[in-house]
mmCIF file of C-alpha atoms in Angstrom:
data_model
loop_
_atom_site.group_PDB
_atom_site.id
_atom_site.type_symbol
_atom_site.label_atom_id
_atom_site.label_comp_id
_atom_site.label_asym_id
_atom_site.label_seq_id
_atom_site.Cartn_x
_atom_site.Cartn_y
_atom_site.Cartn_z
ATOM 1 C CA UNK A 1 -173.421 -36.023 -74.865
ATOM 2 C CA UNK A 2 -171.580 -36.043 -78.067
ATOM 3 C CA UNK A 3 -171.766 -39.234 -80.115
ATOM 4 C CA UNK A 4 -167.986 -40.254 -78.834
ATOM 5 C CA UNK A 5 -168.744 -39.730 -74.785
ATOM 6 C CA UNK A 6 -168.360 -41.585 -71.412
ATOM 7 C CA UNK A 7 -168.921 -40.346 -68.614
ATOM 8 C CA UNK A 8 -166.297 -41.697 -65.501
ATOM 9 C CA UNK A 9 -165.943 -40.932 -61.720
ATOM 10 C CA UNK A 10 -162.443 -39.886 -60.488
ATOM 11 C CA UNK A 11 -161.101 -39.851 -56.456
ATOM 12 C CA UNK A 12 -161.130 -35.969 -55.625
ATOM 13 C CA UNK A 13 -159.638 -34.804 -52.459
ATOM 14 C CA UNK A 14 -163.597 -33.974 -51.663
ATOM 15 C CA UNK A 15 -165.023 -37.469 -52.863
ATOM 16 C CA UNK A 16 -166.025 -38.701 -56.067
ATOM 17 C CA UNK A 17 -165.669 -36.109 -59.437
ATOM 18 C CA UNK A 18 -168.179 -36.946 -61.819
ATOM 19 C CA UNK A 19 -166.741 -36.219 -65.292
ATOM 20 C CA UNK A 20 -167.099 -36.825 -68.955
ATOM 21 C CA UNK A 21 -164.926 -37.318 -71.926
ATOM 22 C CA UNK A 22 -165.222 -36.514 -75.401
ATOM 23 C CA UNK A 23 -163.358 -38.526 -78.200
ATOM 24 C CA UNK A 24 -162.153 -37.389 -81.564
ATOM 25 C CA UNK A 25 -162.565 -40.190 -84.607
ATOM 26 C CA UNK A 26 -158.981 -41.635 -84.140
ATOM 27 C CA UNK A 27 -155.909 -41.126 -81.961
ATOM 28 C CA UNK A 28 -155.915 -37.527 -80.039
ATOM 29 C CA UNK A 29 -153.470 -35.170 -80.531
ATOM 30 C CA UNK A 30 -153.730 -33.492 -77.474
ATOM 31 C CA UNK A 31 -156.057 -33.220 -74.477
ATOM 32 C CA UNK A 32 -158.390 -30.443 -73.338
ATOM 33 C CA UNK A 33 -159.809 -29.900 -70.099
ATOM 34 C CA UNK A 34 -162.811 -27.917 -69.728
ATOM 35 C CA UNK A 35 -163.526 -25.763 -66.409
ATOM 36 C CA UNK A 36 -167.669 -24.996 -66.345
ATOM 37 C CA UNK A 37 -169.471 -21.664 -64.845
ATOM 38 C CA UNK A 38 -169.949 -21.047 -61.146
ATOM 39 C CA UNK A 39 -171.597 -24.277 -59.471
ATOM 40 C CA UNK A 40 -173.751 -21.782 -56.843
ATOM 41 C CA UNK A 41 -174.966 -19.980 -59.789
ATOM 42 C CA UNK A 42 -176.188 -23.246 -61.879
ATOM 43 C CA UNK A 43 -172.790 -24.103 -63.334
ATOM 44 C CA UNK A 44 -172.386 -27.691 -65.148
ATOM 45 C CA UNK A 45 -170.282 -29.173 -66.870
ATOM 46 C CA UNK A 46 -173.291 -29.385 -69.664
ATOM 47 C CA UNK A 47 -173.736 -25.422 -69.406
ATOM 48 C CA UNK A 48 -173.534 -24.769 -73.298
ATOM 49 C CA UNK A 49 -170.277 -22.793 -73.301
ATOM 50 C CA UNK A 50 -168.348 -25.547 -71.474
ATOM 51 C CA UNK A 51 -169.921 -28.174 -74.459
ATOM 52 C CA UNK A 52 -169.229 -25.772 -77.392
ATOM 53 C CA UNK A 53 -165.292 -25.942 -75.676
ATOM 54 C CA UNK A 54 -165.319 -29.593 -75.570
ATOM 55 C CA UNK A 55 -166.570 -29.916 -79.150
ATOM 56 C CA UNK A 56 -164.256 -27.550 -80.497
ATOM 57 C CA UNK A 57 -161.243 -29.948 -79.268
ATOM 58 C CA UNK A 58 -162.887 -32.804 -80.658
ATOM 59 C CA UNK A 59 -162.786 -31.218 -83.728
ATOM 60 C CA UNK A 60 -159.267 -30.113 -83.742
ATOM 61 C CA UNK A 61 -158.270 -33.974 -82.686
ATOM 62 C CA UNK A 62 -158.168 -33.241 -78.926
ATOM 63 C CA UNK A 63 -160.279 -35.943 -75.983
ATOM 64 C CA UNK A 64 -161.611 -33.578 -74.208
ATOM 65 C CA UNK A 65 -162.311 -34.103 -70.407
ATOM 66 C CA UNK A 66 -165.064 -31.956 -68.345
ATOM 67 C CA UNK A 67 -165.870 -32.693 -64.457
ATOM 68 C CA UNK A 68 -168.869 -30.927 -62.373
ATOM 69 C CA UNK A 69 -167.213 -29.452 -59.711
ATOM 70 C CA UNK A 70 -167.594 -30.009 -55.537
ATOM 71 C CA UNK A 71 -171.359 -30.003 -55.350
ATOM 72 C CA UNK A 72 -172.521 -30.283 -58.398
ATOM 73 C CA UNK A 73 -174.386 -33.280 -59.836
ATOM 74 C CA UNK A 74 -172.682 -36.323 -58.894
ATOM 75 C CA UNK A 75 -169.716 -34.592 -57.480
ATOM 76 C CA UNK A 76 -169.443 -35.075 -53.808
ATOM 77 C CA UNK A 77 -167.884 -32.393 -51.136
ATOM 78 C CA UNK A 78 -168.828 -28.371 -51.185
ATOM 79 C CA UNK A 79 -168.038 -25.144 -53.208
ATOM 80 C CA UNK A 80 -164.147 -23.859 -52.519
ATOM 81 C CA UNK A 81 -164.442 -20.777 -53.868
ATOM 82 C CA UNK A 82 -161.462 -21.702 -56.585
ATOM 83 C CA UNK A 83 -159.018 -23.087 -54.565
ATOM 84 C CA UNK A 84 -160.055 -26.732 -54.181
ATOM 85 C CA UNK A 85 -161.355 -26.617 -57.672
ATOM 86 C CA UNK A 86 -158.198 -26.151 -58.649
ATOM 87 C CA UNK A 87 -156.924 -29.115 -56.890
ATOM 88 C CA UNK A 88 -159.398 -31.614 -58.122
ATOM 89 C CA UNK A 89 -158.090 -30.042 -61.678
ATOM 90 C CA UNK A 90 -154.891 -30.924 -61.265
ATOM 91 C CA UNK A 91 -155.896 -34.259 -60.323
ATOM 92 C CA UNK A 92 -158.083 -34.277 -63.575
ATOM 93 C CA UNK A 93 -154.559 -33.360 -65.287
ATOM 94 C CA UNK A 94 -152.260 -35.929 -63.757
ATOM 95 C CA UNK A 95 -154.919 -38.402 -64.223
ATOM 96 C CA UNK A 96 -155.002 -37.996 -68.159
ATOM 97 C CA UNK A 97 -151.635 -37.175 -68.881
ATOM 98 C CA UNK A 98 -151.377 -40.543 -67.515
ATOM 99 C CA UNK A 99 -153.736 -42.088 -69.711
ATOM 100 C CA UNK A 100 -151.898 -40.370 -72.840
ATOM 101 C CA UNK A 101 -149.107 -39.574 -72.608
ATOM 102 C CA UNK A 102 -146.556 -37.665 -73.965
ATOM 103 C CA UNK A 103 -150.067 -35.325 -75.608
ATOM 104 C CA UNK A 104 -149.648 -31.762 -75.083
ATOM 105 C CA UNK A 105 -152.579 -30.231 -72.729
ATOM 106 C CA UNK A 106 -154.852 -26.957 -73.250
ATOM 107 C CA UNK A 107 -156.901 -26.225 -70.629
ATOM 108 C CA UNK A 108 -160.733 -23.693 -71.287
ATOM 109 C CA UNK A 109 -162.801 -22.421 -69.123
ATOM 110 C CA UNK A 110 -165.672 -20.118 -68.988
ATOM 111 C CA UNK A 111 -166.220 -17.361 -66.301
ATOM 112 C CA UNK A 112 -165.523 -18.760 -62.968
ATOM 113 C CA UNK A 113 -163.782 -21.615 -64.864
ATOM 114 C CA UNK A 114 -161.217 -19.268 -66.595
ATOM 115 C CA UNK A 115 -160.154 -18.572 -63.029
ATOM 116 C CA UNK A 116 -159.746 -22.324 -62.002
ATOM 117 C CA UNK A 117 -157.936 -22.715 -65.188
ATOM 118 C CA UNK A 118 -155.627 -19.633 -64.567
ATOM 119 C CA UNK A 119 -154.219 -20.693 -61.881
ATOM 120 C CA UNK A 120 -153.642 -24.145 -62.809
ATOM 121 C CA UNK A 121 -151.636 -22.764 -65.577
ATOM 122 C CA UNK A 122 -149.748 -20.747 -62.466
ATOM 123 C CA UNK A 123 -149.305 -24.340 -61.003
ATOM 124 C CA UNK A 124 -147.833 -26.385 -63.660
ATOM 125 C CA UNK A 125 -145.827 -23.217 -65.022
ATOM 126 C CA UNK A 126 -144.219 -23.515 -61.401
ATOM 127 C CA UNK A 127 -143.949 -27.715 -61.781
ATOM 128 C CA UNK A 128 -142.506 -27.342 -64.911
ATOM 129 C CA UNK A 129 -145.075 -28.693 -67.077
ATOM 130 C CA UNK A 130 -147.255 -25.820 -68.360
ATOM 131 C CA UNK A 131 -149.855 -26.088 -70.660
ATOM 132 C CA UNK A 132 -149.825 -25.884 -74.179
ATOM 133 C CA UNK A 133 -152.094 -22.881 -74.377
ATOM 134 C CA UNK A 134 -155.751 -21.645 -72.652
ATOM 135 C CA UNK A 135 -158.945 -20.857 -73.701
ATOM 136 C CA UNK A 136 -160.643 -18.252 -71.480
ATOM 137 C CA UNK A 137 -164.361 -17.049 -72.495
ATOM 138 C CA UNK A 138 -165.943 -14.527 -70.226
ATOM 139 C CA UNK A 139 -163.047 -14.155 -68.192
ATOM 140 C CA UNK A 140 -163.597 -13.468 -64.538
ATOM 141 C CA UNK A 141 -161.916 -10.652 -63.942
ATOM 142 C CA UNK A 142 -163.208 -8.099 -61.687
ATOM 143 C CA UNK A 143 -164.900 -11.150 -59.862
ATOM 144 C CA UNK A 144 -162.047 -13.580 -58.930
ATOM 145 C CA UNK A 145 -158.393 -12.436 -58.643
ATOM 146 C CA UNK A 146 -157.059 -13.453 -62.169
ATOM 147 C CA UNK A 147 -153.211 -14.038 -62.172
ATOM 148 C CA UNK A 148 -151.441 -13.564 -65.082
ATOM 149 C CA UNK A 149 -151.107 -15.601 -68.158
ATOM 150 C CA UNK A 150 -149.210 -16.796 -71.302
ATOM 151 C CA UNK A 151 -149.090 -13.839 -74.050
ATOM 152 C CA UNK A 152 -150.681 -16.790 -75.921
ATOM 153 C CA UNK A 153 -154.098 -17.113 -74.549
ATOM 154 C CA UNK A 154 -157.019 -17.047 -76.357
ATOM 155 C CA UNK A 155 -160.055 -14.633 -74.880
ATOM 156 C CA UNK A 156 -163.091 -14.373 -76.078
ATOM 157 C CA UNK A 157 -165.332 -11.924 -74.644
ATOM 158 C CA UNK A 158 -169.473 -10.890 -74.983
ATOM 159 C CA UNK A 159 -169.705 -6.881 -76.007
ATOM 160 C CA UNK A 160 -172.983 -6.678 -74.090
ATOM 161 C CA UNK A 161 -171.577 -8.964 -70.854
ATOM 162 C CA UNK A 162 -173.080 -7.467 -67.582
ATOM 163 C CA UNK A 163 -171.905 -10.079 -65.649
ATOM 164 C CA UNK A 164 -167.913 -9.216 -66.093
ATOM 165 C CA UNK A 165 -168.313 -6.371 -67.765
ATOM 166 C CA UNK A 166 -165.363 -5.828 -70.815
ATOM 167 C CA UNK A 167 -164.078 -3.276 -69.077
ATOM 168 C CA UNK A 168 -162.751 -5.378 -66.252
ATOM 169 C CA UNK A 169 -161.210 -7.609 -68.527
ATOM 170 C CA UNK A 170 -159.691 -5.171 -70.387
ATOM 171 C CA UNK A 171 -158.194 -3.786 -66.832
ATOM 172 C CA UNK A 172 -156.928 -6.680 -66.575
ATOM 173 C CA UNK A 173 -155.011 -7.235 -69.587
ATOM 174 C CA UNK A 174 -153.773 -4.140 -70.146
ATOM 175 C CA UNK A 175 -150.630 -4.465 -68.060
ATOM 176 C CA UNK A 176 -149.909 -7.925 -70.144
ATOM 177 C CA UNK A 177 -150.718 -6.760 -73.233
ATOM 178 C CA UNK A 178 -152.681 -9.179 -74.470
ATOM 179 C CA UNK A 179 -155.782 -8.744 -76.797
ATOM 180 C CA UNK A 180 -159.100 -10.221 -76.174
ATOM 181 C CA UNK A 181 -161.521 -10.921 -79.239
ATOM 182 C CA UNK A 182 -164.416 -9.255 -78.486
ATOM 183 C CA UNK A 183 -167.831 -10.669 -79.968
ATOM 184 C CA UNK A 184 -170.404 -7.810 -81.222
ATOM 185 C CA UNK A 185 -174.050 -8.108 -79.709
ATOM 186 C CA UNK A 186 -173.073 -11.240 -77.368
ATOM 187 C CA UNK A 187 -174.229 -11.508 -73.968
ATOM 188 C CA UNK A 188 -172.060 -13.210 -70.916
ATOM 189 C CA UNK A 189 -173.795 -16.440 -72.380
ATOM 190 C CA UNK A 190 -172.992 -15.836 -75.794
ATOM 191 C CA UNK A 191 -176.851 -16.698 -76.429
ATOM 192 C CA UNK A 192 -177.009 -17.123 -80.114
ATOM 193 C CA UNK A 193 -173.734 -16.561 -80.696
ATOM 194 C CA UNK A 194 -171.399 -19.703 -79.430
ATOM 195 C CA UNK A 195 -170.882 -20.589 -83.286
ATOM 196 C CA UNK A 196 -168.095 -17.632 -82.557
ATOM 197 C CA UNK A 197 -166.268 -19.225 -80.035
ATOM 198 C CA UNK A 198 -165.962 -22.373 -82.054
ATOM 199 C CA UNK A 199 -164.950 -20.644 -85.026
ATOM 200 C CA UNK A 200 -162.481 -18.419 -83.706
ATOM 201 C CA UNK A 201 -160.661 -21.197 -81.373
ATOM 202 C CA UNK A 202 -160.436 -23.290 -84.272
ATOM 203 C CA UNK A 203 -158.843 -20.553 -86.431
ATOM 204 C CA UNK A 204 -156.253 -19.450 -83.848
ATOM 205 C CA UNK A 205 -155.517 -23.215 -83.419
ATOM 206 C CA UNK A 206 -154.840 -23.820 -87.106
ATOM 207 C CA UNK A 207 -153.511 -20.944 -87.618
ATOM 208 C CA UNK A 208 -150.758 -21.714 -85.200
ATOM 209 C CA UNK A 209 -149.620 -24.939 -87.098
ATOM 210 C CA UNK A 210 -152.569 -27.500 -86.134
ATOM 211 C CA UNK A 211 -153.733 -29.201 -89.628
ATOM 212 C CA UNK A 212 -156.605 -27.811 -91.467
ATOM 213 C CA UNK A 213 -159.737 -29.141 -91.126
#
């Protein structure tokens, strides 16, 4: 955990969600929720992609709120495949817009997560409360059926991934028009290499009006 951590237990519509939140030194500017790797292929909410996320808001002034999804640690009820993810997501959402309100919200993911997150964009787009912007790294496409998303979006993507390779992302993309930043060398896990996703998030977040840091 970071030095500014709880950990907390929200209702899901599957039982209990075991989460954890990340504070930034003062009052948050926003709020970031973080969506972790497949949970039948050893996904956490501690897998170090879905930490490097959560510190990255921190640093830009976000709280930052992770939860292991339906099976996973603490987390009671079964996989969903995506869909009741999703839900217990949105109940993540409402449950911290609550708590601060009036915040914008981003909302990261990695692999399976960017999935989860992408279509929890696609529901509060349709509820009229989108988010302010996502984060996808290793984007699932070619595994889940990505919807569209805001021109906006930051991607970040491994050169060498042979779990989604880039070429499915790219696919994907394509008809949006939307560029991905694609990291030389780095694997689907970004092993050695997640001081790129920090830097880069931060940059594209400051250089989009969020104050230097």
């Amino acid at each position: 955990m970071n030095k500014h951590s709880d950990k907390f237990s929200l209702p899901g519509h599957a039982g209990n969600m075991e989460g954890l939140f990340d504070f930034p030194d003062g009052a948050p500017r926003g709020i970031a929720l973080v969506a972790h790797p497949h949970p039948l292929y050893g996904g956490t909410m501690d897998n170090k992609v879905a930490q490097t996320l959560a510190r990255t808001f921190v640093a830009l002034g976000y709280v930052a709120a992770r939860i292991n999804f339906r099976g996973v640690g603490a987390s009671e009820g079964v996989h969903d495949h995506g869909h009741g993810e999703t839900d217990d997501m949105l109940l993540l959402h409402a449950h911290m817009v609550a708590e601060y309100p009036g915040l914008p919200v981003a909302l990261a993911g990695f692999s399976f997560g960017t999935f989860v997150q992408a279509q929890l964009q696609q529901r509060l787009s349709a509820a009229g409360t989108p988010a302010e912007r996502l984060v996808l790294i290793g984007s699932a496409a070619g595994k889940w059926a990505m919807p569209a998303i805001p021109a906006d979006s930051i991607l970040i993507h491994g050169e060498l991934d042979d779990t989604i390779p880039l070429k499915d992302v790219l696919d994907w993309l394509r008809p949006q028009d939307i560029p991905v930043i694609v990291i030389p060398g780095a694997d689907h896990f970004f092993h050695r290499k997640l001081q790129h996703i920090k830097s880069w998030v931060r940059q594209m977040w400051q250089r989009d009006g969020a104050p230097a840091l």
